[in-house]
Short mmCIF file of C-alpha atoms and ligand atoms in Angstrom, two decimals:
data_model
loop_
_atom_site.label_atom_id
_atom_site.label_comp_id
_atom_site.label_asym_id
_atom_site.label_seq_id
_atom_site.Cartn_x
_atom_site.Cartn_y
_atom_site.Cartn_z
CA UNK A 1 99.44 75.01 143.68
CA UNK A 2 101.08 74.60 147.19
CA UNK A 3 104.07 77.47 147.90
CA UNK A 4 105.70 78.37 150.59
CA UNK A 5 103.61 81.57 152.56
CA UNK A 6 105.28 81.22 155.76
CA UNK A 7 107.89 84.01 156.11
CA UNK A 8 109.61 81.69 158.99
CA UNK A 9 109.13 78.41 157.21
CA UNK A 10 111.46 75.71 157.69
CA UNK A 11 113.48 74.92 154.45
CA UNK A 12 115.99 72.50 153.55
CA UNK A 13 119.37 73.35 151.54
CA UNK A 14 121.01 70.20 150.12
CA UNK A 15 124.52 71.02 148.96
CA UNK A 16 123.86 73.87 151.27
CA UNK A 17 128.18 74.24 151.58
CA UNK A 18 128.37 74.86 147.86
CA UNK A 19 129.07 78.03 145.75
CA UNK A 20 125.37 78.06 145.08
CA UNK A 21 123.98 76.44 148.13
CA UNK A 22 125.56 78.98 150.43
CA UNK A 23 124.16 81.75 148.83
CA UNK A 24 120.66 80.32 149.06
CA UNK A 25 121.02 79.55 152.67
CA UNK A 26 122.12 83.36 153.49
CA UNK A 27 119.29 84.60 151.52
CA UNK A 28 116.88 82.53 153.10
CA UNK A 29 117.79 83.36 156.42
CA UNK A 30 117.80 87.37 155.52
CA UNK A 31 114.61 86.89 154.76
CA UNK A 32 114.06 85.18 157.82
CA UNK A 33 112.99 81.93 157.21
CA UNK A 34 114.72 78.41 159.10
CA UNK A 35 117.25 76.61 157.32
CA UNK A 36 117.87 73.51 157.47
CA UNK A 37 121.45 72.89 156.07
CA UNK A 38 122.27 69.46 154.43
CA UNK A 39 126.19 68.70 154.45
CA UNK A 40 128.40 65.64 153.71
CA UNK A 41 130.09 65.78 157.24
CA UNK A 42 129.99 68.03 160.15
CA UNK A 43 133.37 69.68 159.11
CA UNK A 44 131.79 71.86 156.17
CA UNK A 45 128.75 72.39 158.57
CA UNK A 46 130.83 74.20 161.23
CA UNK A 47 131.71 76.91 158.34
CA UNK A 48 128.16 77.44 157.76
CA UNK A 49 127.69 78.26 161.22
CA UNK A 50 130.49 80.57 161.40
CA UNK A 51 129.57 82.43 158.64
CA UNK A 52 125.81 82.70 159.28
CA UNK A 53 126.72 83.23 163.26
CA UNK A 54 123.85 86.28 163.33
CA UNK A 55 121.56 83.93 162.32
CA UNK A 56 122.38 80.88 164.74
CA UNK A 57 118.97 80.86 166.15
CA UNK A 58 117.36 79.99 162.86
CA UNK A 59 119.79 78.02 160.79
CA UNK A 60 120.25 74.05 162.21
CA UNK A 61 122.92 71.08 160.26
CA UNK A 62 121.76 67.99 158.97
CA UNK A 63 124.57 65.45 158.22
CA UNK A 64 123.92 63.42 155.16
CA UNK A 65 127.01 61.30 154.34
CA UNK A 66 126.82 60.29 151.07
CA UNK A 67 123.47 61.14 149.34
CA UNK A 68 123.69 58.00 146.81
CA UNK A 69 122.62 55.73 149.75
CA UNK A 70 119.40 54.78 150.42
CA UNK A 71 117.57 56.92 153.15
CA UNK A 72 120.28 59.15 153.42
CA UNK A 73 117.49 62.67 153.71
CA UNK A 74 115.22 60.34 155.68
CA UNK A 75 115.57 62.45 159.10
CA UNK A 76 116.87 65.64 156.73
CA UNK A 77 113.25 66.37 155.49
CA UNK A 78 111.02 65.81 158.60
CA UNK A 79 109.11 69.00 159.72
CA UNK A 80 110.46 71.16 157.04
CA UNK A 81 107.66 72.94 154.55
CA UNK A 82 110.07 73.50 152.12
CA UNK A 83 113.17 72.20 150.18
CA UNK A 84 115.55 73.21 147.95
CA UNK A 85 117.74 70.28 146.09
CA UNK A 86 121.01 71.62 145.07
CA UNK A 87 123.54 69.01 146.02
CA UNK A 88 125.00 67.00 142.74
CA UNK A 89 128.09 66.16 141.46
CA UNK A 90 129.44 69.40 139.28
CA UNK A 91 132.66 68.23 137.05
CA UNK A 92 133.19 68.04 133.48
CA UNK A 93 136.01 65.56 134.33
CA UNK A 94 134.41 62.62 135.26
CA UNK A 95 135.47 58.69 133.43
CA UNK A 96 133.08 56.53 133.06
CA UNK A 97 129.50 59.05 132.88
CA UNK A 98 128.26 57.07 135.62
CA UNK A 99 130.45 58.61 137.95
CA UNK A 100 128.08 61.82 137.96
CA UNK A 101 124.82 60.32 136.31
CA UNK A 102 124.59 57.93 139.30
CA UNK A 103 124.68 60.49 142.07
CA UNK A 104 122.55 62.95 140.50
CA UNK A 105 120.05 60.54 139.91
CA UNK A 106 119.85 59.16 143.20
CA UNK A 107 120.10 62.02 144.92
CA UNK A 108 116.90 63.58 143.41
CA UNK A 109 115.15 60.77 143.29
CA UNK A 110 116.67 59.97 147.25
CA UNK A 111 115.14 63.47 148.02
CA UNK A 112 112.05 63.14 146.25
CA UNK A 113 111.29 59.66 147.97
CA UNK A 114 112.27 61.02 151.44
CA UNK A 115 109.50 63.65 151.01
CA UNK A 116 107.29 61.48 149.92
CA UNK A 117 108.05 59.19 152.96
CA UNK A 118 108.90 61.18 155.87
CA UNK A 119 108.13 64.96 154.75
CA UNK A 120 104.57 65.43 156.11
CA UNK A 121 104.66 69.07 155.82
CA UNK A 122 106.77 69.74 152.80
CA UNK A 123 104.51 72.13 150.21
CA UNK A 124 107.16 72.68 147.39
CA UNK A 125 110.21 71.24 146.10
CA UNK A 126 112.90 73.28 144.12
CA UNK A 127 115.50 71.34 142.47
CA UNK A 128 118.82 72.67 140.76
CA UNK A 129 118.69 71.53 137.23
CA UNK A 130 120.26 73.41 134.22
CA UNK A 131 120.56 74.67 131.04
CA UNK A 132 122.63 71.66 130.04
CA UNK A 133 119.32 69.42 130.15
CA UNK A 134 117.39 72.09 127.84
CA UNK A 135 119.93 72.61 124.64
CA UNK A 136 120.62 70.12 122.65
CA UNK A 137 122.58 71.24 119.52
CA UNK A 138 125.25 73.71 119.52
CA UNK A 139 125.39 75.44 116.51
CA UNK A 140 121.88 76.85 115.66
CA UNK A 141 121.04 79.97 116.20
CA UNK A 142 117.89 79.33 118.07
CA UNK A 143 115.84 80.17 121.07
CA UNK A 144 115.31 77.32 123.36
CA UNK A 145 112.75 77.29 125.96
CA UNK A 146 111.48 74.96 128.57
CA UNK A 147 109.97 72.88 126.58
CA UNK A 148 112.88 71.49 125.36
CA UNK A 149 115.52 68.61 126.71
CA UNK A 150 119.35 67.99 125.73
CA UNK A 151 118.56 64.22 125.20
CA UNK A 152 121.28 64.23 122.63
CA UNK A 153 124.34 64.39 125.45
CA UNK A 154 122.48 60.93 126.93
CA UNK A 155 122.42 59.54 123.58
CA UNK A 156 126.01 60.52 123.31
CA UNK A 157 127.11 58.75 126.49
CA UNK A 158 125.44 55.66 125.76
CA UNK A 159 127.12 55.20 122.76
CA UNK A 160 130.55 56.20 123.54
CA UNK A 161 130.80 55.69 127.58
CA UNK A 162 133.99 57.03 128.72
CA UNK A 163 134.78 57.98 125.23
CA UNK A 164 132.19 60.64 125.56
CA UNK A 165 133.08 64.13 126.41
CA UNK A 166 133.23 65.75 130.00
CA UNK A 167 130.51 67.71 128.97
CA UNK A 168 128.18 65.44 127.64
CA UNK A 169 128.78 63.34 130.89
CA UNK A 170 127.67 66.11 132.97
CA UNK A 171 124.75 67.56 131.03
CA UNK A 172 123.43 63.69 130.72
CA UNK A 173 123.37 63.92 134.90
CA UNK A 174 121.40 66.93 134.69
CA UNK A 175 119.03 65.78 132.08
CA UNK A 176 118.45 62.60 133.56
CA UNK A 177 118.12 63.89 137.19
CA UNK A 178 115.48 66.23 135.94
CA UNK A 179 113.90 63.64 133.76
CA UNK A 180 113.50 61.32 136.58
CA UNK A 181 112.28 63.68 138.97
CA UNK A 182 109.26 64.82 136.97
CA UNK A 183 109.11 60.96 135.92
CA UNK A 184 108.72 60.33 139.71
CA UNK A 185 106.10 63.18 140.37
CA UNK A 186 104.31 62.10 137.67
CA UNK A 187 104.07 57.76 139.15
CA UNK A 188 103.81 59.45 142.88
CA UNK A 189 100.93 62.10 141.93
CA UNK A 190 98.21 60.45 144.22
CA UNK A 191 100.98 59.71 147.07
CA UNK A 192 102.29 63.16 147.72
CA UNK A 193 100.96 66.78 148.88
CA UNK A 194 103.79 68.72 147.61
CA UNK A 195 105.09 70.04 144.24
CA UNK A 196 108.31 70.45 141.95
CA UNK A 197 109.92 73.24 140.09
CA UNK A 198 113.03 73.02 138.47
CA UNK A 199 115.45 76.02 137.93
CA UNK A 200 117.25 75.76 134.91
CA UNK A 201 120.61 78.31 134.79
CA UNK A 202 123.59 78.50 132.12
CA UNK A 203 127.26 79.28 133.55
CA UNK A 204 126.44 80.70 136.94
CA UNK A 205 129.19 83.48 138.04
CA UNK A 206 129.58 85.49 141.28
CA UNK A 207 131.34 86.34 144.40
CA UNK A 208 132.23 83.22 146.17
CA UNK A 209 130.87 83.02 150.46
CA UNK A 210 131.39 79.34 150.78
CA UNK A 211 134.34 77.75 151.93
CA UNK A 212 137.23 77.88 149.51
CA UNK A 213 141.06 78.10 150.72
CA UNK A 214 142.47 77.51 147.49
CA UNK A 215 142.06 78.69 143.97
CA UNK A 216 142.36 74.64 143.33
CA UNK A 217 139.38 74.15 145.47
CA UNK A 218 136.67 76.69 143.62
CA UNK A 219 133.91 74.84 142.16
CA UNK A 220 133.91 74.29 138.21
CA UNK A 221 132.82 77.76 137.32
CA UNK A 222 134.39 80.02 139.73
CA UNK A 223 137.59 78.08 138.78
CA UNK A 224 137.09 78.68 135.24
CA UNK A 225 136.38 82.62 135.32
CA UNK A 226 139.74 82.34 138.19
CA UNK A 227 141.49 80.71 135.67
CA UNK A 228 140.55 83.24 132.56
CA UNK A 229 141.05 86.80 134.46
CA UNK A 230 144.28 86.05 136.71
CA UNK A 231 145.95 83.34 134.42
CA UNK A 232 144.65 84.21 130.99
CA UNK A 233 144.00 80.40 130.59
CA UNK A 234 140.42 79.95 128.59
CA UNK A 235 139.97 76.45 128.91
CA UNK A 236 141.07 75.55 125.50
CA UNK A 237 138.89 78.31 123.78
CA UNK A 238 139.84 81.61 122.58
CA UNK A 239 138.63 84.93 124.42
CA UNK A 240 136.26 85.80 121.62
CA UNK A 241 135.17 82.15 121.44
CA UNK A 242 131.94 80.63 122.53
CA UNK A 243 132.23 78.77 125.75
CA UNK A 244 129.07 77.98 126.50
CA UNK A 245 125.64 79.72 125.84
CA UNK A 246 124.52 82.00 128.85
CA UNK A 247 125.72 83.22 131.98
CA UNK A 248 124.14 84.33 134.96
CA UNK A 249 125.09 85.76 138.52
CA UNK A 250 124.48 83.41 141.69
CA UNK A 251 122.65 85.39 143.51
CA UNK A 252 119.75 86.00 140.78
CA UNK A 253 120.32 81.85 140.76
CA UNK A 254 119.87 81.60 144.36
CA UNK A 255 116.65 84.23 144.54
CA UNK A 256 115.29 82.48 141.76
CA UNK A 257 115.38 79.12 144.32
CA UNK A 258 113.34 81.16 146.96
CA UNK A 259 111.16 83.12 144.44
CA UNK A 260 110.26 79.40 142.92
CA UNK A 261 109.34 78.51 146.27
CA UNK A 262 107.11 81.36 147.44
CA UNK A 263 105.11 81.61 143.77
CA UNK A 264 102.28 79.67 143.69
CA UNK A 265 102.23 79.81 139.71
CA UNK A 266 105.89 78.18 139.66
CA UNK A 267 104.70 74.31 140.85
CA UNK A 268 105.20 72.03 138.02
CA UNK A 269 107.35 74.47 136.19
CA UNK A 270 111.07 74.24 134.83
CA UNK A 271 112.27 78.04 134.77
CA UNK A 272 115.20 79.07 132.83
CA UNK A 273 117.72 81.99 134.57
CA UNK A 274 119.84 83.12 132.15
CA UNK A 275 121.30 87.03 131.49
CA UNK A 276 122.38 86.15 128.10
CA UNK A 277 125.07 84.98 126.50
CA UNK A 278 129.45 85.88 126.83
CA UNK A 279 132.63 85.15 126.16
CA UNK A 280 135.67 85.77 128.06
CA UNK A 281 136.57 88.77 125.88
CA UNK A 282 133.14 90.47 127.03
CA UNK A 283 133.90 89.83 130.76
CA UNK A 284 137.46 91.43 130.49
CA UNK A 285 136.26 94.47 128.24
CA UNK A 286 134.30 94.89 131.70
CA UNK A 287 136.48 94.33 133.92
CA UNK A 288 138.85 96.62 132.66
CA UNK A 289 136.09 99.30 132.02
CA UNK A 290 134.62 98.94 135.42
CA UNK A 291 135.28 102.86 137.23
CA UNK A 292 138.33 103.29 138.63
CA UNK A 293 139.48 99.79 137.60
CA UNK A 294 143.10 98.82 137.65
CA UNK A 295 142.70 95.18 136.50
CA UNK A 296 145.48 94.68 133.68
CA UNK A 297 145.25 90.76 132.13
CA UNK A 298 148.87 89.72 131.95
CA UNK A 299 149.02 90.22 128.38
CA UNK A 300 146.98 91.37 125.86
CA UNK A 301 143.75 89.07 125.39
CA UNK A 302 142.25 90.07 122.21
CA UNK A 303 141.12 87.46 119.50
CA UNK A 304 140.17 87.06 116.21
CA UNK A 305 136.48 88.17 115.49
CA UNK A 306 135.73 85.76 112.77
CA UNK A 307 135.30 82.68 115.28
CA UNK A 308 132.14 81.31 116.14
CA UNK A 309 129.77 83.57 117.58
CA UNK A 310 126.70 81.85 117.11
CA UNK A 311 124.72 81.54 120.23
CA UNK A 312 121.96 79.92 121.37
CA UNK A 313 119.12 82.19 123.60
CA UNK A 314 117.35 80.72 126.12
CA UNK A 315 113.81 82.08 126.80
CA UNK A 316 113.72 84.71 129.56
CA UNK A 317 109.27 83.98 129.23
CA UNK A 318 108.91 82.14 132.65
CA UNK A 319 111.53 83.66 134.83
CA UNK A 320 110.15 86.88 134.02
CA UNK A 321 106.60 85.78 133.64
CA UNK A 322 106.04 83.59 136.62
CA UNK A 323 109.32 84.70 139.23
CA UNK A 324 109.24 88.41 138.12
CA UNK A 325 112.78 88.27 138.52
CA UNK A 326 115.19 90.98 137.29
CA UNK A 327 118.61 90.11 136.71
CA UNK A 328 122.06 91.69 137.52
CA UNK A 329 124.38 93.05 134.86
CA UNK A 330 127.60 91.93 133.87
CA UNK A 331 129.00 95.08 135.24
CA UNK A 332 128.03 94.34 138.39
CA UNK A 333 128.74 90.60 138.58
CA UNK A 334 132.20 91.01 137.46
CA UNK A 335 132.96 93.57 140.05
CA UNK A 336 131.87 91.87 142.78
CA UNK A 337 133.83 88.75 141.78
CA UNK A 338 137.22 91.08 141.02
CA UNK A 339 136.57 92.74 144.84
CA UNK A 340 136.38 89.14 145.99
CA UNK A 341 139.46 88.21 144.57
CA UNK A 342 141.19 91.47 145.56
CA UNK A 343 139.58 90.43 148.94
CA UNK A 344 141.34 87.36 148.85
CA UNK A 345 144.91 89.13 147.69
CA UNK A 346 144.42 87.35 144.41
CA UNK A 347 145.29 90.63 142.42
CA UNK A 348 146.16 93.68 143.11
CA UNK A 349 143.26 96.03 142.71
CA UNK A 350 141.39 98.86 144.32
CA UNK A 351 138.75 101.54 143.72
CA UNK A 352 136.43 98.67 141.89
CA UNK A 353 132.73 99.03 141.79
CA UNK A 354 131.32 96.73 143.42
CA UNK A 355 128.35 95.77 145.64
CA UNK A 356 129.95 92.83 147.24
CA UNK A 357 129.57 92.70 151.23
CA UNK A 358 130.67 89.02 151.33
CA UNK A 359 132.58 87.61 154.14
CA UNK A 360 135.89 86.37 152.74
CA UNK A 361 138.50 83.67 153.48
CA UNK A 362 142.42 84.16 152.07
CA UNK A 363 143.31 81.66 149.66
CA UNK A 364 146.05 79.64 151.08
CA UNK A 365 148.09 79.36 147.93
CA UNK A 366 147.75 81.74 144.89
CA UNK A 367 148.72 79.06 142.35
P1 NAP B 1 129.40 72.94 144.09
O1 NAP B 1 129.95 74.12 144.77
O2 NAP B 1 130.35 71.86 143.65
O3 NAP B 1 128.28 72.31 145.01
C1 NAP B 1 127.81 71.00 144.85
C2 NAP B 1 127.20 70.53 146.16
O4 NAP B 1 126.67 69.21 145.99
C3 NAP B 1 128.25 70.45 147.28
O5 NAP B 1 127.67 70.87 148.49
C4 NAP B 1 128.55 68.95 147.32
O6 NAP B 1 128.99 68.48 148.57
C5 NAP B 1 127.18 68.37 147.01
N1 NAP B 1 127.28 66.98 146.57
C6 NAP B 1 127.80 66.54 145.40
N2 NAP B 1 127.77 65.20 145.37
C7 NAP B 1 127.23 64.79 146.55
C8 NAP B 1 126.94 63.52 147.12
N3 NAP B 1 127.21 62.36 146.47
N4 NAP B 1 126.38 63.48 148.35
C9 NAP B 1 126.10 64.61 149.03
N5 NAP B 1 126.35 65.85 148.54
C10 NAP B 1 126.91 65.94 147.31
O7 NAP B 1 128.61 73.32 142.76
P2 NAP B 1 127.60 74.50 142.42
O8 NAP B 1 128.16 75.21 141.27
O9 NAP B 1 127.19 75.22 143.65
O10 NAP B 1 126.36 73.66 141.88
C11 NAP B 1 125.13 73.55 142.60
C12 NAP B 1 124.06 73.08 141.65
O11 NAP B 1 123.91 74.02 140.59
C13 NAP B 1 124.34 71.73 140.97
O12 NAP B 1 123.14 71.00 140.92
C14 NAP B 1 124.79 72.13 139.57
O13 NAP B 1 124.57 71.11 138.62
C15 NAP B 1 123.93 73.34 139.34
N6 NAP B 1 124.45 74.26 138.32
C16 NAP B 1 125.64 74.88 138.50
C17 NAP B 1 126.11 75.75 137.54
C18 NAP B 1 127.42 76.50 137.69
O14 NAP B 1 127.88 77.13 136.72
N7 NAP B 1 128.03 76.52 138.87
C19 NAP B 1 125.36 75.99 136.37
C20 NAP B 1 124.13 75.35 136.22
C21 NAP B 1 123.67 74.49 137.21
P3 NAP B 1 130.59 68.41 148.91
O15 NAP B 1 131.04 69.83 149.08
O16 NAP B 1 130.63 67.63 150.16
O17 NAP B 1 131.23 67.73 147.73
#
């Protein structure tokens, strides 16, 4: 299986301004490869270079406008060995499904075909997928793995359209995307040199190094954890509640990326990167027994213990098996995001473990 050897291989980030993308990009170029950096518009690719200044030599912008139209990685993916497919639209908000189906589908399938096309060199491809196109029930105690898909959420939004639920819209664009990526692998097999792996991660948390001004302008899951630890607001779920299955930090998300590219044994995989499962009561009891912690919630943030704690666990087999990739603690995770926000004078703490060497913007308005 073709992987990426090269220690100063060219790679390409799509989405590379995102919570996740950013993250891969720095950890690619610590490890000194060439990134390329795939952004809307040249205004979120100036950030990246400020931020990644030491690195200027090795780290070069591609502008892709919009990646729903047609050719729109055509020039991104010439003389790169390696890319890494992050971009897609990340909302459980959307109206009518096709409002994030539709991009996610044409942007892998846009990358994909670009490769195919104009990627002479390209070895591996990693794409972004996630747990939401694995589970498919809720409320079985079960072990998933990667052998199976959340085809129900499709089902779901073909019968009920914008009736549907956010999250069914959103984990139909991930199923689909990584449906018809394989799909297209599959049709293209005698046409193309390179090879796919999917990574496959629940709720990703962490200290946030892309560009966000404004609580308001987090992506979906920083928002969410913002939302739970500084305005005790759960989403419509209680503390002890379920809010989803797993949870895992970004940066085991984004060295999973680079691991998938460098491992021979991970073409043709989907790998699942989860470090287990939560809920919001477990990520305050550690925030608040972190050493030397002073973070107080507002009010007291205890529920009932009778609510639904059934979870479902996702296979840790291939990550550990094929990536060899060990995975941070919760301990850890949440003190690195409380020393961001603290960073960011979101609340008032000090003394927090924490690991976090991120460089940080203010938020412009604490609301
Ligand atoms: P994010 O910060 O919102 O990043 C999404 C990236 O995709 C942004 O760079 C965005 O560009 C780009 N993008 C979206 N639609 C686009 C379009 N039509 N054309 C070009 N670029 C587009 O979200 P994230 O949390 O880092 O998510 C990254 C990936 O991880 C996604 O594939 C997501 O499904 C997956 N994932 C995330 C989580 C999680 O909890 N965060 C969990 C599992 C899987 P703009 O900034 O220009 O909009």
């Amino acid at each position: 299986m073709p992987a990426i050897t090269n220690p100063t291989a060219l790679i390409l980030v799509t989405g590379a301004n995102g919570f996740l993308g950013t993250w891969i990009v720095r950890q690619l170029l610590e490890k000194g490869h060439r990134v390329r950096a795939a952004v809307r518009s040249m205004d979120k690719g100036l950030y990246l270079r400020e931020l990644f200044e030491s690195h200027s030599g090795n780290l070069e912008l591609v502008i892709i406008g919009d990646m729903t139209e047609a050719g729109a990685f055509a020039n991104a993916v010439r003389n790169v060995d390696g890319i890494i497919h992050t971009a897609s639209p990340v909302t459980t908000f959307a109206d009518d499904p096709n409002e994030v189906i539709q991009p996610a589908m044409k942007g892998v399938i846009g990358i994909l075909e670009s490769a195919r096309d104009h990627g002479a060199r390209v070895s591996r491809i990693v794409v972004t997928s996630s747990s939401a196109a694995i589970m498919d029930t809720e409320d079985e105690e079960i072990t998933v793995s990667e052998l199976d898909w959340n085809d129900r959420r499709v089902q779901e939004c073909e019968a009920l359209g914008r009736q549907a639920s956010g999250l069914s819209k959103y984990s139909a664009s991930k199923t689909l995307a990584e449906r018809a990526a394989w799909e297209y692998v599959q049709r293209n097999r005698g046409e193309i040199a390179w090879d796919l792996t999917a990574i496959n991660p629940p709720y990703i948390f962490g200290p946030t190094i892309h560009n966000v001004e404004t609580p308001a302008s987090l992506n979906s899951s920083s928002k969410r954890f913002y939302n739970a630890l500084v305005n005790n607001d759960f989403d419509g779920v209680q503390p002890m509640e379920r809010p989803g299955h797993g949870w895992v930090d970004e940066r085991d998300v984004a060295a999973a990326h680079i691991k998938a590219l460098e491992t021979p044994d991970a073409g043709g995989e989907r790998i699942i990167v989860s470090a287990g499962e939560w809920v919001w009561q477990d990520i305050i009891n550690t925030a608040l027994s972190l050493p030397n912690s002073i973070y107080r919630p507002h009010r007291e943030v205890t529920g009932p213990e009778e609510v639904k704690r059934r979870f479902i666990t996702f296979s840790p087999d291939k990550r550990e098996r094929i990536l060899g990739l060990k995975l941070r603690s919760m301990e850890e995770c949440v003190g690195d995001i409380l020393v961001d926000f603290a960073g960011r004078g979101v609340v008032s703490l000090s003394g927090l473990a924490g690991t976090a060497d991120v460089k940080l913007r203010s938020f412009r308005d604490q609301g």
